[in-house]
Structures are given as C-alpha cells and as structure tokens.
Short mmCIF file of C-alpha atoms and ligand atoms in Angstrom, two decimals:
data_model
loop_
_atom_site.label_atom_id
_atom_site.label_comp_id
_atom_site.label_asym_id
_atom_site.label_seq_id
_atom_site.Cartn_x
_atom_site.Cartn_y
_atom_site.Cartn_z
CA MET O 283 50.61 -27.06 -10.18
CA THR O 284 47.21 -26.52 -8.67
CA ASN O 285 45.37 -23.23 -8.52
CA LEU O 286 43.43 -24.25 -5.43
CA PRO O 287 43.73 -21.70 -2.63
CA PRO O 288 44.53 -22.95 0.89
CA LEU O 289 41.52 -24.67 2.47
CA LEU O 290 40.99 -23.41 6.02
CA ALA O 291 38.79 -25.27 8.51
CA ASP O 292 36.58 -23.87 11.30
CA TYR O 293 37.30 -20.33 10.13
CA PRO O 294 36.04 -17.31 12.18
CA LEU O 295 33.61 -15.07 10.28
CA GLN O 296 32.85 -12.41 12.90
CA SER O 297 34.97 -9.73 11.23
CA LEU O 298 33.64 -10.71 7.79
CA ASN O 299 29.94 -9.99 8.41
CA THR O 300 28.72 -6.49 9.26
CA PHE O 301 26.20 -7.84 11.78
CA GLY O 302 29.23 -8.99 13.77
CA ILE O 303 27.79 -12.45 14.44
CA ALA O 304 30.46 -14.75 15.86
CA ALA O 305 29.86 -17.42 13.23
CA ARG O 306 32.41 -20.00 12.06
CA ALA O 307 32.72 -21.55 8.63
CA ARG O 308 33.20 -25.28 8.35
CA GLN O 309 35.58 -24.57 5.43
CA PHE O 310 36.92 -21.33 3.98
CA MET O 311 38.90 -20.21 0.95
CA GLN O 312 40.02 -16.76 -0.12
CA ILE O 313 39.49 -16.13 -3.84
CA GLU O 314 41.83 -13.72 -5.61
CA GLN O 315 41.52 -14.90 -9.22
CA LEU O 316 39.20 -16.69 -11.60
CA GLU O 317 41.55 -19.66 -11.98
CA GLN O 318 40.97 -20.54 -8.32
CA LEU O 319 37.21 -20.79 -8.88
CA GLN O 320 37.84 -22.95 -11.93
CA ALA O 321 40.07 -25.25 -9.88
CA ILE O 322 37.40 -25.56 -7.15
CA GLN O 323 34.74 -26.31 -9.77
CA ALA O 324 36.96 -29.00 -11.32
CA ASP O 325 37.53 -30.67 -7.94
CA THR O 326 34.71 -33.16 -7.40
CA ALA O 327 34.89 -33.15 -3.61
CA LEU O 328 34.99 -29.35 -3.27
CA SER O 329 32.39 -28.59 -5.92
CA SER O 330 29.86 -30.90 -4.29
CA LEU O 331 29.96 -29.01 -0.96
CA PRO O 332 27.29 -26.43 -0.12
CA ARG O 333 28.79 -23.03 -0.94
CA LEU O 334 28.50 -19.51 0.41
CA VAL O 335 30.03 -16.77 -1.72
CA LEU O 336 30.96 -13.97 0.65
CA GLY O 337 31.55 -10.37 -0.40
CA GLY O 338 31.48 -7.61 2.22
CA GLY O 339 29.11 -9.68 4.37
CA SER O 340 26.83 -6.66 4.69
CA ASN O 341 23.54 -8.27 3.74
CA LEU O 342 23.79 -11.50 5.67
CA VAL O 343 22.47 -13.04 8.85
CA LEU O 344 24.71 -15.98 9.64
CA SER O 345 23.94 -18.98 11.79
CA ASP O 346 26.57 -19.61 14.44
CA GLN O 347 27.87 -22.58 12.44
CA VAL O 348 27.99 -22.07 8.66
CA ASP O 349 28.03 -25.59 7.31
CA ALA O 350 29.44 -24.72 3.91
CA LEU O 351 32.55 -23.92 1.94
CA VAL O 352 32.79 -20.13 2.25
CA LEU O 353 34.44 -18.45 -0.74
CA HIS O 354 35.60 -14.98 0.25
CA MET O 355 35.71 -12.88 -2.93
CA CYS O 356 38.85 -10.74 -2.94
CA ILE O 357 39.42 -10.22 -6.69
CA LYS O 358 40.64 -6.63 -7.14
CA GLY O 359 40.93 -4.04 -9.92
CA LYS O 360 39.06 -1.06 -11.34
CA GLN O 361 39.45 0.78 -14.62
CA ILE O 362 37.85 2.88 -17.31
CA VAL O 363 37.16 0.42 -20.14
CA GLY O 364 35.71 2.58 -22.92
CA GLU O 365 33.50 5.42 -23.99
CA ASP O 366 31.06 6.48 -26.68
CA ALA O 367 29.12 9.66 -27.42
CA GLY O 368 26.89 9.31 -24.37
CA HIS O 369 28.79 7.32 -21.76
CA VAL O 370 32.05 6.44 -20.10
CA TYR O 371 32.24 2.74 -19.18
CA VAL O 372 33.93 1.73 -15.93
CA GLN O 373 34.59 -1.72 -14.57
CA ALA O 374 35.40 -2.98 -11.10
CA ALA O 375 36.26 -6.47 -9.90
CA ALA O 376 33.92 -8.22 -7.47
CA GLY O 377 36.17 -7.84 -4.42
CA GLU O 378 36.45 -4.05 -4.62
CA ASN O 379 34.77 -2.14 -1.81
CA TRP O 380 31.64 -0.47 -3.22
CA HIS O 381 32.06 2.94 -1.57
CA GLU O 382 35.78 3.14 -2.45
CA PHE O 383 34.78 2.44 -6.05
CA VAL O 384 32.15 5.22 -6.01
CA LEU O 385 34.74 7.68 -4.64
CA TRP O 386 37.23 6.55 -7.30
CA THR O 387 34.71 7.28 -10.12
CA LEU O 388 34.14 10.74 -8.65
CA ARG O 389 37.92 11.37 -8.57
CA GLN O 390 38.02 10.45 -12.28
CA GLY O 391 35.49 13.27 -12.82
CA LEU O 392 32.70 10.77 -13.52
CA GLY O 393 29.24 11.29 -12.05
CA GLY O 394 26.43 8.74 -11.93
CA LEU O 395 27.04 6.63 -8.80
CA GLU O 396 27.06 9.44 -6.20
CA ASN O 397 23.54 8.70 -4.82
CA LEU O 398 24.85 5.25 -3.83
CA SER O 399 27.71 6.58 -1.70
CA LEU O 400 28.55 4.86 1.58
CA ILE O 401 26.55 1.69 0.93
CA PRO O 402 28.49 -1.09 2.70
CA GLY O 403 29.63 -4.16 0.80
CA THR O 404 31.48 -5.07 -2.36
CA VAL O 405 31.03 -4.37 -6.06
CA GLY O 406 30.32 -8.06 -6.72
CA ALA O 407 27.45 -8.14 -4.24
CA ALA O 408 25.85 -4.91 -5.48
CA PRO O 409 23.91 -6.41 -8.43
CA ILE O 410 22.61 -9.34 -6.38
CA GLN O 411 20.10 -7.24 -4.51
CA ASN O 412 20.18 -4.32 -6.99
CA ILE O 413 21.37 -1.92 -4.27
CA GLY O 414 19.50 1.35 -4.18
CA ALA O 415 19.25 4.58 -2.24
CA TYR O 416 18.17 8.19 -2.64
CA GLY O 417 16.36 7.74 -5.93
CA LEU O 418 18.88 5.51 -7.73
CA GLU O 419 19.28 1.75 -8.12
CA ILE O 420 22.32 0.17 -9.71
CA LYS O 421 20.16 -1.12 -12.55
CA ASP O 422 19.85 2.54 -13.67
CA VAL O 423 23.60 2.82 -14.35
CA PHE O 424 24.45 -0.84 -14.89
CA HIS O 425 25.93 -1.96 -18.20
CA SER O 426 26.88 -5.64 -17.83
CA LEU O 427 28.75 -8.11 -15.67
CA THR O 428 31.02 -11.10 -15.95
CA ALA O 429 30.10 -14.19 -13.95
CA PHE O 430 31.47 -17.67 -13.37
CA ASP O 431 28.89 -20.41 -13.70
CA PHE O 432 29.58 -23.10 -11.11
CA THR O 433 27.28 -25.55 -12.90
CA THR O 434 29.00 -25.44 -16.29
CA GLY O 435 32.44 -24.01 -15.41
CA GLN O 436 31.92 -21.30 -18.04
CA VAL O 437 32.57 -17.57 -17.79
CA LEU O 438 29.69 -15.54 -19.19
CA GLU O 439 28.67 -11.95 -19.82
CA MET O 440 25.25 -10.79 -18.69
CA ASP O 441 23.54 -7.56 -19.74
CA ARG O 442 20.91 -5.65 -17.79
CA ALA O 443 17.95 -7.64 -19.12
CA ALA O 444 19.63 -10.96 -18.29
CA CYS O 445 20.06 -9.88 -14.65
CA ARG O 446 16.27 -9.36 -14.19
CA PHE O 447 16.66 -6.50 -11.76
CA ALA O 448 13.76 -5.52 -9.53
CA TYR O 449 13.42 -3.73 -6.18
CA ARG O 450 16.18 -5.27 -3.99
CA ASP O 451 16.12 -8.30 -6.27
CA SER O 452 17.74 -9.93 -9.33
CA ILE O 453 18.14 -13.32 -10.99
CA PHE O 454 21.03 -13.96 -8.57
CA LYS O 455 18.55 -14.17 -5.66
CA GLN O 456 16.16 -16.33 -7.72
CA ASP O 457 16.94 -18.80 -10.55
CA TYR O 458 20.71 -18.33 -10.31
CA LYS O 459 20.89 -18.47 -6.52
CA ASP O 460 24.02 -20.43 -5.46
CA ARG O 461 25.00 -20.93 -9.11
CA MET O 462 26.79 -17.82 -10.39
CA VAL O 463 29.77 -16.05 -8.90
CA ILE O 464 30.00 -12.43 -10.05
CA LEU O 465 33.56 -11.60 -11.10
CA ALA O 466 33.36 -8.01 -12.38
CA VAL O 467 30.70 -5.37 -13.02
CA ARG O 468 30.60 -2.62 -15.67
CA PHE O 469 28.70 0.64 -15.41
CA ALA O 470 27.68 3.15 -18.08
CA LEU O 471 28.20 6.59 -16.58
CA PRO O 472 26.53 9.48 -18.41
CA LYS O 473 28.66 12.16 -20.08
CA HIS O 474 25.73 14.58 -19.80
CA TRP O 475 25.29 14.20 -16.09
CA GLN O 476 22.18 15.40 -14.30
CA ALA O 477 21.62 15.56 -10.57
CA ARG O 478 19.06 13.09 -9.18
CA LEU O 479 17.33 15.08 -6.49
CA ALA O 480 13.90 13.46 -6.35
CA TYR O 481 14.54 12.27 -2.81
CA ALA O 482 13.48 14.99 -0.35
CA ASP O 483 16.26 14.36 2.20
CA VAL O 484 18.95 15.09 -0.41
CA ALA O 485 17.23 18.20 -1.80
CA ASN O 486 16.69 19.52 1.75
CA TYR O 487 20.31 18.94 2.73
CA LEU O 488 21.58 20.83 -0.32
CA SER O 489 19.24 23.79 0.20
CA GLN O 490 20.18 23.95 3.90
CA HIS O 491 23.81 24.16 2.81
CA ALA O 492 22.98 26.78 0.15
CA ILE O 493 24.22 24.54 -2.67
CA THR O 494 22.12 25.64 -5.63
CA HIS O 495 23.97 23.91 -8.50
CA PRO O 496 25.23 20.65 -7.00
CA GLY O 497 27.80 18.53 -8.79
CA PRO O 498 28.34 14.79 -8.24
CA ALA O 499 30.73 15.39 -5.32
CA ASP O 500 28.17 17.65 -3.55
CA ILE O 501 25.50 14.96 -3.83
CA SER O 502 27.91 12.31 -2.60
CA ALA O 503 28.74 14.48 0.42
CA ALA O 504 25.02 15.04 1.09
CA VAL O 505 24.22 11.32 0.88
CA ILE O 506 27.15 10.49 3.18
CA ALA O 507 25.97 13.04 5.76
CA ILE O 508 22.35 11.78 5.61
CA ARG O 509 23.38 8.14 5.90
CA GLN O 510 25.72 8.88 8.80
CA ALA O 511 22.92 10.69 10.64
CA LYS O 512 20.31 7.95 10.12
CA LEU O 513 22.09 4.64 9.83
CA PRO O 514 24.41 2.89 12.28
CA ASP O 515 28.07 2.57 11.26
CA PRO O 516 28.69 -1.19 10.97
CA ALA O 517 32.24 -0.67 12.22
CA VAL O 518 30.71 0.45 15.55
CA THR O 519 27.28 -1.23 15.74
CA GLY O 520 26.65 -4.49 13.91
CA ASN O 521 23.83 -4.28 11.35
CA ALA O 522 22.86 -5.20 7.79
CA GLY O 523 21.22 -1.94 6.68
CA SER O 524 17.48 -2.06 6.05
CA PHE O 525 16.32 -5.35 7.47
CA PHE O 526 12.95 -5.44 5.70
CA LYS O 527 11.87 -4.43 2.21
CA ASN O 528 9.39 -1.62 1.95
CA PRO O 529 6.22 -3.57 1.13
CA VAL O 530 4.44 -2.82 -2.14
CA VAL O 531 0.63 -2.90 -1.98
CA ARG O 532 -2.25 -2.29 -4.39
CA ALA O 533 -3.91 1.13 -4.40
CA ALA O 534 -7.05 -0.28 -2.73
CA GLU O 535 -4.98 -1.72 0.12
CA ARG O 536 -3.26 1.61 0.62
CA GLU O 537 -6.70 3.33 0.72
CA ARG O 538 -7.83 0.89 3.41
CA LEU O 539 -4.74 1.62 5.50
CA LEU O 540 -4.92 5.36 4.92
CA ALA O 541 -8.52 5.45 6.15
CA ALA O 542 -7.43 3.87 9.44
CA TYR O 543 -4.01 5.56 9.63
CA PRO O 544 -4.07 9.01 7.98
CA LYS O 545 -0.33 9.49 8.67
CA LEU O 546 0.66 6.35 6.73
CA VAL O 547 3.84 7.01 4.69
CA SER O 548 3.57 5.69 1.12
CA TYR O 549 5.07 6.36 -2.30
CA PRO O 550 3.28 5.84 -5.65
CA GLN O 551 4.92 3.37 -8.06
CA ASP O 552 4.87 3.55 -11.86
CA ASN O 553 2.25 0.78 -12.16
CA GLY O 554 -0.23 2.39 -9.74
CA ASP O 555 0.84 0.34 -6.69
CA TYR O 556 2.22 1.98 -3.53
CA LYS O 557 5.40 1.33 -1.59
CA LEU O 558 4.83 1.65 2.17
CA ALA O 559 7.57 2.84 4.53
CA ALA O 560 8.21 -0.31 6.57
CA GLY O 561 10.16 1.83 9.07
CA TRP O 562 7.00 3.81 9.77
CA LEU O 563 4.92 0.64 10.27
CA ILE O 564 7.49 -0.80 12.70
CA ASP O 565 7.81 2.53 14.49
CA GLN O 566 4.01 2.67 14.96
CA CYS O 567 4.15 -0.75 16.63
CA GLY O 568 6.45 0.75 19.25
CA TRP O 569 9.49 -1.31 18.32
CA LYS O 570 11.99 1.50 17.78
CA GLY O 571 14.83 1.19 20.31
CA ARG O 572 13.44 -2.06 21.79
CA HIS O 573 15.43 -5.27 22.00
CA LEU O 574 14.97 -9.01 22.24
CA GLY O 575 18.00 -10.91 23.48
CA ARG O 576 21.09 -9.14 22.14
CA ALA O 577 19.38 -7.88 18.97
CA ALA O 578 17.54 -4.54 18.83
CA VAL O 579 15.57 -2.25 16.55
CA TYR O 580 17.82 0.75 15.89
CA GLU O 581 16.76 3.80 17.87
CA LYS O 582 17.03 6.26 14.96
CA GLN O 583 15.58 4.14 12.11
CA ALA O 584 13.13 1.33 12.80
CA LEU O 585 13.91 -0.44 9.53
CA VAL O 586 17.37 -1.40 10.79
CA LEU O 587 18.08 -4.21 13.26
CA VAL O 588 21.30 -3.98 15.23
CA ASN O 589 23.59 -6.19 17.28
CA LEU O 590 23.91 -4.89 20.84
CA GLY O 591 27.04 -7.04 21.16
CA GLY O 592 27.08 -10.80 21.30
CA ALA O 593 23.88 -11.34 19.28
CA SER O 594 23.54 -14.75 17.65
CA GLY O 595 21.85 -15.39 14.34
CA ALA O 596 18.99 -16.90 16.36
CA ASP O 597 18.57 -13.64 18.34
CA VAL O 598 18.27 -11.69 15.10
CA ARG O 599 15.79 -14.16 13.63
CA ALA O 600 13.62 -14.07 16.77
CA LEU O 601 13.53 -10.27 16.76
CA ALA O 602 12.73 -10.15 13.04
CA GLN O 603 9.85 -12.60 13.53
CA ALA O 604 8.46 -10.64 16.49
CA VAL O 605 8.52 -7.41 14.46
CA GLN O 606 6.87 -9.12 11.47
CA ALA O 607 4.15 -10.60 13.70
CA ASP O 608 3.32 -7.24 15.31
CA VAL O 609 3.23 -5.38 12.00
CA TYR O 610 0.96 -8.06 10.58
CA ALA O 611 -1.35 -8.05 13.61
CA ARG O 612 -1.76 -4.30 13.41
CA PHE O 613 -1.76 -3.52 9.68
CA ALA O 614 -2.31 -6.91 7.98
CA VAL O 615 0.86 -6.19 5.99
CA GLN O 616 3.49 -8.93 5.68
CA LEU O 617 7.06 -7.63 5.91
CA GLU O 618 9.63 -9.47 3.84
CA VAL O 619 13.19 -9.73 5.15
CA GLU O 620 15.89 -8.14 3.00
CA PRO O 621 19.17 -9.82 4.03
CA VAL O 622 19.98 -13.40 3.20
CA PHE O 623 19.82 -15.91 6.08
CA VAL O 624 22.51 -18.60 6.00
N1 EPU S 384 10.06 6.28 9.11
C1 EPU S 384 9.51 6.39 10.38
N2 EPU S 384 10.19 5.82 11.42
C2 EPU S 384 11.34 5.16 11.26
C3 EPU S 384 11.90 5.06 9.97
C4 EPU S 384 11.25 5.62 8.90
O1 EPU S 384 8.46 6.97 10.56
O2 EPU S 384 11.88 4.68 12.26
C5 EPU S 384 9.35 6.89 7.97
C6 EPU S 384 9.73 8.33 7.77
O3 EPU S 384 8.55 9.06 7.58
C7 EPU S 384 10.51 8.36 6.49
C8 EPU S 384 10.04 7.11 5.77
O4 EPU S 384 9.67 6.19 6.79
O5 EPU S 384 10.23 9.49 5.73
C9 EPU S 384 11.09 6.49 4.90
O6 EPU S 384 12.30 6.37 5.64
P1 EPU S 384 13.73 6.64 4.95
O7 EPU S 384 13.65 7.83 4.09
O8 EPU S 384 14.76 6.60 6.02
O9 EPU S 384 13.91 5.44 3.96
P2 EPU S 384 13.54 3.92 4.13
O10 EPU S 384 12.31 3.65 3.34
O11 EPU S 384 13.50 3.61 5.57
C10 EPU S 384 14.91 3.14 2.02
C11 EPU S 384 15.89 2.04 1.71
C12 EPU S 384 17.27 2.41 2.26
C13 EPU S 384 17.72 3.67 1.58
C14 EPU S 384 16.69 4.77 1.86
C15 EPU S 384 17.00 6.03 1.08
C16 EPU S 384 14.68 -0.05 1.59
C17 EPU S 384 14.36 -1.34 2.26
N3 EPU S 384 15.44 0.79 2.28
O12 EPU S 384 14.80 3.21 3.45
O13 EPU S 384 18.16 1.36 1.90
O14 EPU S 384 18.99 4.08 2.06
O15 EPU S 384 15.36 4.35 1.45
O16 EPU S 384 16.74 5.82 -0.28
O17 EPU S 384 14.24 0.17 0.46
C18 EPU S 384 19.23 -0.65 2.64
O18 EPU S 384 18.66 -1.23 1.71
O19 EPU S 384 20.00 -1.26 3.42
C19 EPU S 384 18.98 0.78 2.85
C20 EPU S 384 19.50 1.45 3.89
#
C-alpha cells in the first residue's frame, strides 16, 4: 500500500495565498503526515520535479502558472512536551495556524509568544523567515525543530544555532532553500515571564487603556488591535505583510541621510548599524495609496503592497520594482523584497 497522497493537476491556488493571486499549480498534493513526504521522496519521478512547499501562503508572490509540485503542509497537532526549572516546552506541527497556536499557548497560561499575535501563516513557515514583530522574533523563544531532508530522506532535529536565524532570514532561505521541509517546531516559554514593551506602539496602547501591569493576554490584545489598525486583513484585501525588509545601513550612511532628511526614521542596532524604516522612505517618495495595474501601496502603511482585486504576480513585481527604483533614486538605498517570488 502506498502512502502517496492523491496527485492533483492544474490546481487552483488563489485561496491558498494571502495575496489572492489567481495562480494554478501544475501539480498539487496535500500533506498530512511524514510518511507521505517519505513516499514522494522515494518516488523517482515525483522527487525530481521542482517543488514548492506551501504553508499559509502568506509570504509568497506567485506567478500565474506555478510550474512545480506544490506540497500543501497540513500536518496538525500541538502539545506541551516538557518543562524544567526555567521553561515550559511546547510543540506544534507545521500545518497549525500560527495565530491559533499563539492563542492556545495563552489559554494554557503560557506567556512568551504574545508579541507575535495575529501574524498570518503557519507554524512551519514561521522559522523560515524568523517572523518578528513588536520587539520579538521567534528566534528569541525558539527551542528546536524537526525537519525532513528531501535530499537524504532523513528526519533531523535542528537547534537554534543550526537554523542560523537573522532578521527575516534563516538557513531555510539560504543553504537549505528547497531542501528541508519543516515538520514541527518547539518553543521554550519562560516560567518567569516578563512583558516585552520596548516597542512604543505597544507601550502607548497599554497606557491609553490604563493597563499598568499587563499580562501576556493584555499584550496579545494590544498587538492585535495595533495590527488591525495598521495592516490590511488578508481575508479582505490580498497582501503579504511587509513587502520590503527595513534596510540596515552603516552609521556613516545614516548620518549622510539624516543631514539631508532630518525626519529620517531609524533604529540603532547592537553592532552600531542602523535599521531604516522602509515604510517612511516609500512614503516620502509619494507612493502611499498609489497603484500600478491592480497592485497598490497600502494607504495606511507604505511597507505593505496590496491586491486591489485581480492583480497578477507580474503586477505585483512591476509595482515592487517601481517602488525600489524611486527609493533608490531619492535616497541611494536599495530595498530588498521580503516575500518569496515563485
Ligand atoms: N512609517 C511611515 N509611513 C508609512 C509606514 C511607516 O512614515 O507608511 C514610519 C513611521 O514613522 C513608523 C516607522 O516607519 O514609526 C516604522 O513603522 P512600523 O512601526 O509600522 O513598523 P515597520 O518598520 O513598518 C516592522 C515589521 C513588521 C512588524 C512591525 C512591528 C519589517 C519588514 N516589518 O514594520 O512586520 O509588524 O515592524 O514590529 O521588519 C511583516 O514582516 O510582514 C510585518 C508586518
């Protein structure tokens, strides 16, 4: 008996990518267990096809025709797996919805993930770009993950160092691109929880609501409210969150920009570099609310590109390139795209 899942041809992907691009997959399989991946890997014809591992589809810009075998990760399950003096360890399977998982940890009385509330996508995709928001990245609470290696057919455990996390980056976007499939992720949640309030928006929200001693649920509620006010709901308006990374520049470069643009928004990094607010740069170029074809720069947050309805992958690419060109012409800063183009 084979473990291969049904192979579907010319499969519609519009409801499986948050940009809402009406793409179609040449071939498509739904993955609910490890044995199915092992069966695909053991099948010479299937394992030689180009592959796209799809989670929540929230960090992707698809071409209209995806010429690959799309593996839709739907492995489910979440549990507390252990504890020691300092931490409670929780695990979730790759196909779990990230935000539902965060809410579940909070219901278990476990803090630690609340600053990452309402981020679209799945648990399995979260380590790939080291998701981050409001002063926390998953690397800060990450313990380890289990992955399937398509090259060797082995299942392996990877700790934090092995994942080589960086700002919106990890080994899964670099050396292990297209090689590993993340199966499950474990987090070390602190028993002695402390609020992370370094981000001004969160602190302001709590003081406006007269919350002086916030717990994890208060911070989650604050983050949800802030995100809902600033970011488009992908269920209503297609988007992939921040479309560009905030560029990191040397101190001298930031001085040069600051001299010309005293209102430049920048944040010091541990190594003396500065992160610039790409949204501010784009905003200054007058792009906020403007569109090209059916793709637009979101009217409330210039870092987000949106689908006005009917946008193709090519529309989104053209808009992204126009924004990059204008920011470069004005500031001599190169914006790097954040989502993956397929
Ligand atoms: N700004 C403008 N105009 C704009 C947008 C932003 O002037 O249209 C300026 C504002 O001064 C604001 C500053 O830029 O204070 C920074 O904006 P914001 O606080 O909204 O954060 P961000 O830098 O735009 C980053 C992450 C978000 C994350 C927030 C909160 C990246 C690429 N983006 O956005 O992540 O939610 O900080 O931590 O690092 C995502 O990755 O999809 C994402 C939404």
